[in-house]
């Protein structure tokens, strides 16, 4: 009720002020709505029907972050930690069970400190990938034949806090694996507001926070990252192809035998828009190769002649320039613009493919998707370094046995919001249609492509008589995201957060003792 909200607001504000945390906003403030909305990427979760927080707190130091967690707890508010706000299901700024909550938004914790000598960086969790890449780019040494880089995703407004927590796949992951594979240390603020480092949090927790998904363990204040060396000049391309179903299917079919098997320095992904049945079908290939044009031409002419690649399709750029290009930005300086992308309405799902889909089946898939609403599928090649990391090295398990991942999405305009359910239902039917072609037992999914269709925690039922019923329940989607690593995640959760302070619709539950 209104009176309860006001009482919570008064409570938390006096606690915050007495803890020296000055930067926060309450629902009565004129800036509140804009702050809550500021980084919401999926506007489905900005609609008026979605519950709003009782407070938004914007720490600007580790001490502020600790105070924010302590005060949210002492005011009995659930905690949602937000870095870049790109959660596919809005989990960083909503709750599923209508409990009053506070958003702790890390937008002011975004310092990046690069140590070019050791090739490492400390980055605060609220930095965006664009801010991280830009800072790394500043350290390119003109006299060296290589540049520093970091392996993570392509959208520049993603938060480092969320993406590293769930893995972080990007254009150099076939060479250097995931963002989370390249974490050397971290500072984690736990449920009592205490800060832990790699040393003090212990092996299980340090393992869990690197890929076990955001929102379960505490608030990551900062990551220490292993940077990597890439050639000063690399090659990039984007190729569009159009044609009848058979042509698009032939290219996708062949890609399955090329993308995952190319040398590690090659990344070629496939993007196919849905809902194109009225005209010529289309697809595009995004390519990045850590090497010169000639190497790309020589390799792809031999392995993928059907692509019809011409030297004029290729550009040689620096790594940081390539990050701007693939984020859809005009210049490297735009990487630091946290606001350029306004978000949209969407729903996504993911899959893993372990053996190539036959030409006949690819044709059927292309037919099916061409009859859908507006959306896309994206195929990301694995293999290379992705296949060489052991599947229990970190919680992210999708390694050697996977050829590629599929990301499915539908998106729509605000004027079409009344048809949202229809579009989402189509996506679910397409996902059902794909069942024979993808991983099974369990059907795997990528935790950073969060999908609440796979199941959700019901904390109100957590003590329904069956001991550890919430763990048994969470296994059903937990094993899709984490495979055999699920049990170790539950052990880590029980160590760091036995009272389940950090919970959300798909967080890892603790064991009950
Ligand atoms: P957000 O702030 O919404 O947080 C996501 C989750 O992590 C929430 O549960 C949140 O509570 C928790 N969390 C956030 N900060 C935390 C912190 N400091 N400590 C602990 N928990 C924290 N992925 C990928 O691997 N490669 C890619 O190329 C892309 N590309 C991409 C493009 C676009 C447009 C979108 C919307 C998403 C992607 N993703 C992706 C998926 C992305 O990795 C995923 O959505 C991340 O969780 C986003 O992290 P944010 O910090 O932005 O999200």
Coordinates of C-alpha atoms and ligand atoms in Angstrom, one line a residue:
X1 CA 0.0 0.0 0.0
X2 CA 1.0 3.7 -0.3
X3 CA 1.5 4.0 3.5
X4 CA 3.8 0.9 3.5
X5 CA 5.8 2.2 0.7
X6 CA 6.3 5.6 2.5
X7 CA 7.3 3.8 5.7
X8 CA 9.9 1.7 3.8
X9 CA 11.2 4.8 2.1
X10 CA 11.6 6.7 5.4
X11 CA 13.3 3.7 6.9
X12 CA 15.8 3.1 4.2
X13 CA 16.6 6.8 3.7
X14 CA 17.5 7.4 7.3
X15 CA 19.7 4.2 7.3
X16 CA 21.4 5.3 4.1
X17 CA 22.1 8.8 5.3
X18 CA 23.5 7.5 8.6
X19 CA 25.8 5.2 6.6
X20 CA 27.0 8.1 4.5
X21 CA 25.3 6.9 1.3
X22 CA 23.9 10.1 -0.2
X23 CA 23.0 9.2 -3.7
X24 CA 19.6 7.5 -3.8
X25 CA 16.2 8.3 -5.0
X26 CA 12.7 7.4 -3.6
X27 CA 9.4 7.2 -5.5
X28 CA 8.3 10.7 -4.4
X29 CA 11.3 12.2 -6.1
X30 CA 10.9 13.8 -9.6
X31 CA 14.0 12.0 -10.9
X32 CA 12.9 8.5 -9.6
X33 CA 11.1 7.2 -12.7
X34 CA 13.9 8.3 -15.1
X35 CA 16.5 6.7 -12.9
X36 CA 14.6 3.4 -12.7
X37 CA 14.1 3.4 -16.4
X38 CA 17.6 4.6 -17.3
X39 CA 19.2 1.3 -18.3
X40 CA 16.2 -0.9 -18.9
X41 CA 17.0 -2.6 -22.2
X42 CA 13.9 -4.8 -22.5
X43 CA 11.0 -2.3 -22.4
X44 CA 8.6 -5.2 -21.6
X45 CA 9.7 -4.7 -18.0
X46 CA 9.3 -0.9 -18.1
X47 CA 5.5 -1.1 -18.6
X48 CA 3.3 0.4 -15.9
X49 CA 2.0 -3.0 -14.9
X50 CA 5.5 -4.1 -13.8
X51 CA 6.1 -3.4 -10.0
X52 CA 8.6 -0.6 -9.3
X53 CA 11.2 -0.5 -6.5
X54 CA 10.7 1.2 -3.2
X55 CA 14.1 2.9 -3.7
X56 CA 17.0 3.1 -6.2
X57 CA 20.4 3.5 -4.6
X58 CA 23.5 4.6 -6.7
X59 CA 26.6 3.8 -4.7
X60 CA 29.8 5.5 -5.9
X61 CA 32.3 3.5 -3.7
X62 CA 32.7 0.1 -2.3
X63 CA 31.7 1.4 1.1
X64 CA 28.5 2.9 -0.4
X65 CA 27.7 -0.5 -1.9
X66 CA 28.2 -2.2 1.5
X67 CA 26.0 0.4 3.1
X68 CA 23.3 0.0 0.5
X69 CA 23.2 -3.8 1.1
X70 CA 23.1 -3.4 4.9
X71 CA 20.3 -0.7 4.7
X72 CA 18.2 -2.7 2.2
X73 CA 18.3 -5.6 4.6
X74 CA 17.6 -3.7 7.7
X75 CA 14.6 -2.2 6.0
X76 CA 13.4 -5.6 4.9
X77 CA 13.6 -4.8 1.2
X78 CA 14.6 -7.4 -1.3
X79 CA 17.8 -6.5 -3.2
X80 CA 18.2 -6.3 -7.0
X81 CA 21.7 -5.4 -8.2
X82 CA 21.9 -3.7 -11.6
X83 CA 24.9 -3.1 -13.7
X84 CA 24.0 -2.6 -17.4
X85 CA 20.3 -3.5 -17.1
X86 CA 20.5 -5.9 -20.1
X87 CA 18.9 -8.9 -18.4
X88 CA 16.6 -10.5 -21.0
X89 CA 14.0 -11.1 -18.3
X90 CA 14.5 -7.8 -16.4
X91 CA 15.8 -9.6 -13.3
X92 CA 18.0 -6.7 -12.2
X93 CA 15.1 -4.3 -11.5
X94 CA 11.9 -6.4 -11.0
X95 CA 10.7 -9.0 -8.6
X96 CA 8.5 -11.9 -9.4
X97 CA 6.6 -12.2 -6.2
X98 CA 5.6 -8.6 -5.4
X99 CA 7.9 -8.2 -2.4
X100 CA 9.0 -4.6 -1.8
X101 CA 12.5 -4.2 -3.1
X102 CA 15.4 -1.8 -3.7
X103 CA 17.5 -1.5 -6.9
X104 CA 21.2 -1.1 -6.2
X105 CA 22.3 0.4 -9.5
X106 CA 26.1 0.4 -10.1
X107 CA 26.1 3.0 -12.9
X108 CA 28.5 5.3 -10.9
X109 CA 30.9 2.4 -10.2
X110 CA 32.5 2.3 -13.6
X111 CA 36.2 3.0 -13.1
X112 CA 38.6 0.9 -15.2
X113 CA 42.3 0.7 -14.3
X114 CA 44.4 -1.0 -16.9
X115 CA 47.9 -2.2 -16.0
X116 CA 49.5 -2.5 -19.4
X117 CA 52.7 -4.0 -18.0
X118 CA 51.1 -7.0 -16.5
X119 CA 48.3 -7.0 -19.1
X120 CA 45.6 -7.0 -16.5
X121 CA 42.7 -4.6 -15.5
X122 CA 40.6 -3.9 -12.5
X123 CA 37.1 -2.9 -13.6
X124 CA 34.2 -1.8 -11.4
X125 CA 31.1 -3.9 -12.1
X126 CA 29.0 -1.0 -13.3
X127 CA 31.2 -0.2 -16.2
X128 CA 29.8 -1.1 -19.6
X129 CA 31.7 -3.3 -22.1
X130 CA 32.1 -0.1 -24.2
X131 CA 33.8 1.7 -21.4
X132 CA 36.0 -1.3 -20.7
X133 CA 37.0 -1.7 -24.4
X134 CA 37.6 2.0 -24.8
X135 CA 39.9 2.1 -21.7
X136 CA 41.8 -0.9 -23.0
X137 CA 42.1 0.7 -26.4
X138 CA 43.8 3.8 -24.8
X139 CA 46.7 1.6 -23.9
X140 CA 47.6 0.4 -27.4
X141 CA 51.3 0.9 -27.7
X142 CA 52.3 2.1 -31.1
X143 CA 55.7 0.5 -31.0
X144 CA 54.3 -2.9 -30.3
X145 CA 53.1 -5.4 -32.9
X146 CA 50.1 -6.4 -30.7
X147 CA 47.3 -4.6 -28.9
X148 CA 45.6 -5.4 -25.6
X149 CA 42.1 -6.7 -25.8
X150 CA 39.5 -8.5 -23.7
X151 CA 37.2 -11.4 -24.6
X152 CA 33.5 -10.5 -23.9
X153 CA 30.3 -9.6 -25.8
X154 CA 29.6 -7.3 -28.7
X155 CA 26.9 -4.8 -27.4
X156 CA 28.7 -1.8 -25.9
X157 CA 26.0 -1.0 -23.3
X158 CA 26.0 -4.4 -21.5
X159 CA 27.2 -4.2 -17.9
X160 CA 30.5 -5.9 -17.0
X161 CA 28.7 -7.0 -13.7
X162 CA 26.1 -9.1 -15.5
X163 CA 27.9 -10.4 -18.5
X164 CA 31.0 -11.7 -16.6
X165 CA 28.7 -13.3 -14.0
X166 CA 27.1 -15.4 -16.6
X167 CA 30.1 -16.2 -18.8
X168 CA 30.4 -13.7 -21.6
X169 CA 30.9 -14.9 -25.2
X170 CA 32.2 -12.7 -27.9
X171 CA 34.1 -12.4 -31.2
X172 CA 37.4 -13.5 -29.8
X173 CA 36.1 -16.4 -27.6
X174 CA 37.2 -19.0 -30.1
X175 CA 40.7 -17.8 -29.4
X176 CA 40.5 -16.7 -25.7
X177 CA 37.4 -18.4 -24.3
X178 CA 34.8 -16.5 -22.2
X179 CA 35.1 -13.3 -20.2
X180 CA 34.6 -15.4 -17.1
X181 CA 37.5 -17.7 -18.1
X182 CA 39.7 -14.6 -17.9
X183 CA 38.8 -13.4 -14.4
X184 CA 41.8 -13.4 -12.0
X185 CA 40.3 -11.9 -8.9
X186 CA 37.1 -10.2 -7.7
X187 CA 35.7 -8.2 -4.9
X188 CA 32.3 -9.5 -3.8
X189 CA 30.0 -7.8 -1.3
X190 CA 28.1 -10.6 0.5
X191 CA 24.7 -10.7 2.3
X192 CA 26.0 -9.0 5.5
X193 CA 27.7 -6.2 3.6
X194 CA 31.1 -7.7 4.1
X195 CA 33.6 -7.6 1.2
X196 CA 35.5 -10.7 0.0
X197 CA 38.4 -11.2 -2.4
X198 CA 39.3 -14.4 -4.2
X199 CA 41.4 -15.4 -1.2
X200 CA 38.8 -14.7 1.4
X201 CA 35.7 -15.9 -0.4
X202 CA 37.1 -19.4 -0.9
X203 CA 37.5 -21.7 -4.0
X204 CA 33.8 -22.7 -4.4
X205 CA 32.5 -19.1 -4.3
X206 CA 35.2 -17.8 -6.5
X207 CA 34.4 -20.6 -9.0
X208 CA 30.6 -19.9 -8.7
X209 CA 30.7 -16.1 -9.4
X210 CA 32.6 -16.7 -12.7
X211 CA 29.7 -18.0 -14.8
X212 CA 27.1 -19.1 -12.2
X213 CA 24.8 -16.2 -13.2
X214 CA 24.3 -12.8 -11.7
X215 CA 22.1 -12.2 -8.7
X216 CA 22.8 -15.3 -6.6
X217 CA 26.0 -14.7 -4.8
X218 CA 26.2 -11.1 -3.7
X219 CA 27.1 -7.9 -5.5
X220 CA 30.3 -8.0 -7.4
X221 CA 32.0 -4.7 -6.8
X222 CA 34.9 -5.2 -9.2
X223 CA 36.7 -7.8 -11.4
X224 CA 40.4 -8.3 -12.1
X225 CA 40.6 -9.3 -15.7
X226 CA 43.3 -11.0 -17.7
X227 CA 43.7 -9.0 -20.9
X228 CA 44.9 -10.7 -24.0
X229 CA 47.2 -9.7 -26.9
X230 CA 45.8 -9.5 -30.4
X231 CA 47.5 -8.3 -33.7
X232 CA 47.5 -4.5 -34.1
X233 CA 45.5 -5.0 -37.3
X234 CA 42.7 -7.4 -37.6
X235 CA 40.2 -8.1 -40.4
X236 CA 36.4 -7.6 -40.2
X237 CA 33.5 -8.1 -42.5
X238 CA 29.7 -8.1 -42.7
X239 CA 28.2 -9.9 -45.6
X240 CA 24.5 -9.9 -46.6
X241 CA 23.1 -12.6 -48.8
X242 CA 19.6 -12.9 -50.2
X243 CA 17.9 -15.6 -52.3
X244 CA 15.3 -18.4 -52.2
X245 CA 15.0 -20.8 -49.3
X246 CA 17.4 -23.3 -50.9
X247 CA 20.1 -20.8 -51.2
X248 CA 19.9 -19.5 -47.6
X249 CA 19.6 -23.1 -46.4
X250 CA 22.7 -24.2 -48.4
X251 CA 24.8 -21.4 -46.8
X252 CA 23.6 -22.1 -43.3
X253 CA 24.1 -25.9 -43.8
X254 CA 27.7 -25.5 -45.0
X255 CA 28.5 -23.0 -42.3
X256 CA 28.0 -25.7 -39.7
X257 CA 31.0 -27.6 -41.2
X258 CA 33.2 -24.4 -41.3
X259 CA 32.4 -22.0 -38.5
X260 CA 33.2 -24.3 -35.5
X261 CA 36.3 -25.8 -37.3
X262 CA 38.2 -22.8 -38.6
X263 CA 41.5 -21.9 -36.9
X264 CA 41.0 -20.2 -33.5
X265 CA 41.6 -16.7 -34.9
X266 CA 38.4 -16.9 -37.0
X267 CA 34.9 -15.9 -35.9
X268 CA 32.1 -16.1 -38.4
X269 CA 28.5 -16.0 -37.1
X270 CA 25.2 -16.3 -38.9
X271 CA 22.2 -14.0 -38.5
X272 CA 18.9 -14.9 -40.2
X273 CA 15.9 -12.5 -39.8
X274 CA 12.5 -14.2 -39.3
X275 CA 9.3 -13.1 -40.9
X276 CA 10.7 -12.6 -44.4
X277 CA 8.4 -14.9 -46.3
X278 CA 6.9 -12.2 -48.4
X279 CA 10.0 -11.3 -50.3
X280 CA 13.4 -12.8 -51.0
X281 CA 14.9 -14.4 -47.9
X282 CA 18.1 -12.9 -46.4
X283 CA 20.9 -13.7 -44.0
X284 CA 24.1 -12.1 -43.0
X285 CA 27.5 -13.2 -41.8
X286 CA 29.6 -11.3 -39.3
X287 CA 33.3 -12.0 -39.5
X288 CA 36.3 -11.1 -37.4
X289 CA 39.7 -12.6 -37.9
X290 CA 42.8 -11.9 -35.8
X291 CA 45.0 -11.6 -38.9
X292 CA 45.5 -9.8 -42.2
X293 CA 43.1 -9.8 -45.2
X294 CA 45.3 -12.2 -47.3
X295 CA 45.1 -14.9 -44.5
X296 CA 41.3 -14.5 -44.5
X297 CA 41.0 -14.7 -48.3
X298 CA 43.3 -17.7 -48.5
X299 CA 41.6 -19.7 -45.8
X300 CA 38.0 -18.9 -46.7
X301 CA 38.4 -19.5 -50.4
X302 CA 39.5 -23.0 -49.6
X303 CA 37.1 -23.8 -46.7
X304 CA 34.0 -21.8 -47.6
X305 CA 34.0 -21.0 -51.4
X306 CA 30.1 -20.9 -51.3
X307 CA 30.4 -17.6 -49.3
X308 CA 31.7 -15.8 -52.3
X309 CA 33.9 -13.6 -50.2
X310 CA 35.7 -10.8 -52.1
X311 CA 38.7 -8.9 -50.9
X312 CA 36.7 -5.7 -51.2
X313 CA 34.3 -7.1 -48.5
X314 CA 37.2 -7.0 -45.9
X315 CA 38.4 -4.1 -43.8
X316 CA 41.5 -4.0 -41.7
X317 CA 41.0 -2.2 -38.4
X318 CA 42.3 -2.2 -34.8
X319 CA 40.7 -4.4 -32.3
X320 CA 39.1 -1.5 -30.5
X321 CA 37.7 -0.1 -33.8
X322 CA 36.2 -3.5 -34.4
X323 CA 34.4 -3.4 -31.1
X324 CA 32.8 -0.1 -32.0
X325 CA 31.8 -1.4 -35.5
X326 CA 30.2 -4.5 -34.1
X327 CA 28.3 -2.5 -31.5
X328 CA 26.8 -0.5 -34.3
X329 CA 28.8 2.7 -33.4
X330 CA 30.4 5.2 -35.7
X331 CA 33.5 5.9 -33.7
X332 CA 35.6 4.5 -30.9
X333 CA 34.7 7.4 -28.7
X334 CA 31.0 6.4 -28.9
X335 CA 32.0 3.3 -26.9
X336 CA 31.6 5.3 -23.8
X337 CA 28.1 6.5 -24.6
X338 CA 26.0 4.6 -22.1
X339 CA 22.7 5.9 -23.5
X340 CA 22.9 5.5 -27.2
X341 CA 20.6 2.5 -27.4
X342 CA 17.1 3.1 -26.2
X343 CA 16.0 -0.5 -25.9
X344 CA 13.0 -2.3 -27.3
X345 CA 10.4 -5.0 -26.7
X346 CA 11.7 -8.6 -27.0
X347 CA 11.8 -12.2 -25.9
X348 CA 14.7 -14.5 -26.4
X349 CA 15.6 -18.2 -26.0
X350 CA 18.8 -20.2 -26.6
X351 CA 20.0 -23.7 -27.7
X352 CA 23.1 -25.7 -28.4
X353 CA 23.8 -27.8 -31.5
X354 CA 26.0 -30.8 -31.1
X355 CA 25.9 -32.3 -34.6
X356 CA 25.2 -30.7 -37.9
X357 CA 21.6 -30.4 -39.0
X358 CA 20.9 -32.1 -42.4
X359 CA 20.3 -30.0 -45.5
X360 CA 16.7 -31.3 -45.6
X361 CA 16.0 -30.2 -42.0
X362 CA 17.7 -26.8 -42.5
X363 CA 15.3 -26.1 -45.4
X364 CA 12.4 -26.8 -43.1
X365 CA 13.9 -24.6 -40.4
X366 CA 14.3 -21.7 -42.8
X367 CA 10.7 -22.1 -44.0
X368 CA 9.4 -22.1 -40.5
X369 CA 11.2 -19.0 -39.4
X370 CA 10.4 -17.1 -42.6
X371 CA 6.8 -17.4 -41.6
X372 CA 7.3 -15.9 -38.2
X373 CA 6.9 -12.4 -36.8
X374 CA 9.8 -9.9 -36.7
X375 CA 12.8 -11.5 -35.0
X376 CA 16.0 -13.4 -35.8
X377 CA 18.2 -16.4 -35.1
X378 CA 21.9 -16.0 -34.5
X379 CA 24.3 -18.9 -34.7
X380 CA 27.6 -18.4 -32.8
X381 CA 30.5 -20.8 -33.6
X382 CA 32.2 -22.6 -30.8
X383 CA 35.2 -24.9 -31.2
X384 CA 38.7 -23.5 -30.7
X385 CA 39.5 -22.4 -27.2
X386 CA 35.8 -22.9 -26.3
X387 CA 36.3 -26.6 -26.8
X388 CA 39.6 -26.8 -24.9
X389 CA 38.4 -25.5 -21.6
X390 CA 37.1 -28.3 -19.3
X391 CA 33.4 -28.2 -18.7
X392 CA 33.8 -27.9 -15.0
X393 CA 36.6 -25.2 -15.0
X394 CA 33.9 -22.6 -14.2
X395 CA 30.1 -23.1 -14.0
X396 CA 29.5 -22.5 -17.7
X397 CA 29.5 -26.1 -19.0
X398 CA 28.9 -25.8 -22.8
X399 CA 32.4 -26.7 -24.1
X400 CA 33.8 -29.5 -26.3
X401 CA 30.6 -31.3 -27.3
X402 CA 29.0 -28.2 -28.8
X403 CA 29.4 -27.0 -32.4
X404 CA 27.4 -23.8 -32.0
X405 CA 24.8 -21.9 -30.0
X406 CA 21.6 -20.6 -31.3
X407 CA 19.9 -17.5 -30.0
X408 CA 16.3 -17.0 -31.0
X409 CA 14.5 -13.7 -30.6
X410 CA 11.3 -11.9 -31.4
X411 CA 11.0 -8.1 -31.1
X412 CA 8.2 -5.6 -31.7
X413 CA 7.3 -2.0 -31.6
X414 CA 5.3 -0.3 -28.8
X415 CA 2.3 0.0 -31.1
X416 CA 2.3 -3.8 -31.3
X417 CA 2.3 -4.4 -27.5
X418 CA -1.2 -5.9 -27.6
X419 CA 0.2 -8.7 -29.8
X420 CA 3.2 -9.4 -27.6
X421 CA 1.8 -12.7 -26.3
X422 CA 1.1 -13.9 -29.9
X423 CA 4.8 -13.2 -30.8
X424 CA 6.1 -14.9 -27.7
X425 CA 3.9 -17.9 -28.4
X426 CA 5.3 -18.1 -31.9
X427 CA 8.8 -18.1 -30.5
X428 CA 7.9 -20.9 -28.1
X429 CA 6.4 -23.0 -31.0
X430 CA 9.6 -22.4 -33.1
X431 CA 11.6 -23.6 -30.0
X432 CA 9.4 -26.7 -29.8
X433 CA 9.9 -27.3 -33.6
X434 CA 13.7 -27.2 -33.1
X435 CA 13.7 -30.0 -30.4
X436 CA 15.0 -32.8 -32.7
X437 CA 18.0 -30.8 -33.9
X438 CA 19.5 -29.5 -30.6
X439 CA 21.1 -30.8 -27.4
X440 CA 18.9 -33.1 -25.2
X441 CA 18.8 -34.6 -21.7
X442 CA 18.9 -31.9 -20.7
X443 CA 18.2 -29.4 -23.5
X444 CA 21.0 -26.9 -22.7
X445 CA 20.7 -23.1 -22.6
X446 CA 23.0 -20.2 -21.9
X447 CA 22.4 -18.4 -18.6
X448 CA 23.2 -15.0 -20.0
X449 CA 20.3 -15.5 -22.5
X450 CA 18.0 -15.8 -19.5
X451 CA 14.7 -17.5 -20.2
X452 CA 12.1 -17.8 -17.5
X453 CA 10.1 -20.3 -19.7
X454 CA 12.6 -22.9 -18.4
X455 CA 11.1 -22.6 -14.9
X456 CA 11.2 -20.3 -11.9
X457 CA 11.8 -20.4 -8.2
X458 CA 8.8 -20.1 -6.0
X459 CA 10.2 -18.8 -2.7
X460 CA 6.7 -18.7 -1.1
X461 CA 6.7 -22.5 -1.4
X462 CA 10.3 -23.1 -0.3
X463 CA 9.3 -24.6 3.0
X464 CA 6.4 -26.7 1.8
X465 CA 7.5 -29.7 3.8
X466 CA 9.8 -31.4 1.3
X467 CA 13.3 -30.7 2.6
X468 CA 15.3 -28.8 -0.1
X469 CA 12.3 -28.7 -2.4
X470 CA 13.6 -25.5 -3.9
X471 CA 16.9 -27.2 -4.8
X472 CA 15.1 -30.1 -6.4
X473 CA 12.9 -27.6 -8.3
X474 CA 15.7 -25.4 -9.5
X475 CA 17.6 -28.4 -10.8
X476 CA 15.2 -28.5 -13.7
X477 CA 16.5 -25.3 -15.3
X478 CA 19.8 -25.2 -13.3
X479 CA 21.0 -28.3 -15.2
X480 CA 20.1 -26.7 -18.5
X481 CA 22.3 -23.7 -17.8
X482 CA 25.0 -25.5 -15.8
X483 CA 24.8 -29.2 -16.5
X484 CA 26.7 -31.2 -13.8
X485 CA 28.0 -28.0 -12.3
X486 CA 24.6 -27.3 -10.6
X487 CA 25.4 -29.2 -7.4
X488 CA 28.7 -27.3 -6.8
X489 CA 26.8 -24.1 -7.3
X490 CA 24.3 -25.1 -4.6
X491 CA 27.2 -25.8 -2.3
X492 CA 28.8 -22.4 -3.0
X493 CA 25.4 -20.7 -2.5
X494 CA 25.0 -22.4 0.9
X495 CA 28.4 -21.1 1.9
X496 CA 28.2 -17.5 0.9
X497 CA 24.4 -16.8 1.3
X498 CA 22.7 -19.5 3.4
X499 CA 19.8 -17.1 4.1
X500 CA 19.1 -16.6 0.4
X501 CA 19.4 -12.8 0.6
X502 CA 20.4 -12.6 -3.1
X503 CA 17.6 -14.3 -4.9
X504 CA 15.6 -13.9 -8.0
X505 CA 13.3 -16.0 -10.3
X506 CA 16.1 -18.3 -11.4
X507 CA 18.8 -17.8 -8.8
X508 CA 20.6 -20.8 -7.2
X509 CA 18.9 -21.8 -4.0
X510 CA 20.9 -22.7 -0.8
X511 CA 20.5 -26.1 1.0
X512 CA 18.3 -25.9 4.0
X513 CA 19.8 -27.3 7.2
Ligands
LIG1 P1 21.8 -6.5 -15.6 O1 22.2 -5.3 -14.9 O2 20.4 -6.6 -16.0 O3 22.1 -7.8 -14.7 C1 21.9 -9.1 -15.2 C2 21.9 -10.1 -14.0 O4 23.1 -10.0 -13.3 C3 20.8 -9.7 -12.9 O5 20.3 -10.9 -12.3 C4 21.5 -8.9 -12.0 O6 21.0 -8.8 -10.7 C5 22.9 -9.5 -11.9 N1 24.0 -8.5 -11.7 C6 24.2 -7.4 -12.4 N2 25.3 -6.8 -11.9 C7 25.8 -7.6 -10.9 C8 26.9 -7.5 -10.0 N3 27.7 -6.4 -10.0 N4 27.1 -8.4 -9.1 C9 26.2 -9.5 -9.0 N5 25.2 -9.7 -9.9 C10 24.9 -8.7 -10.8 N6 25.9 -12.0 -23.8 C11 27.0 -12.5 -24.2 O7 27.6 -13.4 -23.6 N7 27.6 -12.1 -25.4 C12 27.0 -11.1 -26.2 O8 27.5 -10.7 -27.2 C13 25.7 -10.6 -25.7 N8 25.1 -9.6 -26.4 C14 23.9 -9.1 -25.9 C15 23.3 -8.0 -26.6 C16 22.1 -7.4 -26.0 C17 21.5 -6.3 -26.8 C18 21.6 -7.9 -24.8 C19 20.3 -7.3 -24.3 C20 22.2 -8.9 -24.1 C21 23.4 -9.5 -24.7 N9 24.0 -10.6 -24.0 C22 25.2 -11.1 -24.5 C23 23.5 -11.1 -22.7 C24 24.1 -10.4 -21.5 O9 25.4 -11.0 -21.3 C25 23.2 -10.6 -20.3 O10 22.0 -10.0 -20.5 C26 23.9 -9.9 -19.0 O11 23.3 -10.5 -17.9 C27 23.8 -8.4 -19.0 O12 24.5 -7.9 -18.0 P2 24.1 -6.4 -17.4 O13 25.0 -6.1 -16.3 O14 23.9 -5.5 -18.6 O15 22.6 -6.8 -16.9

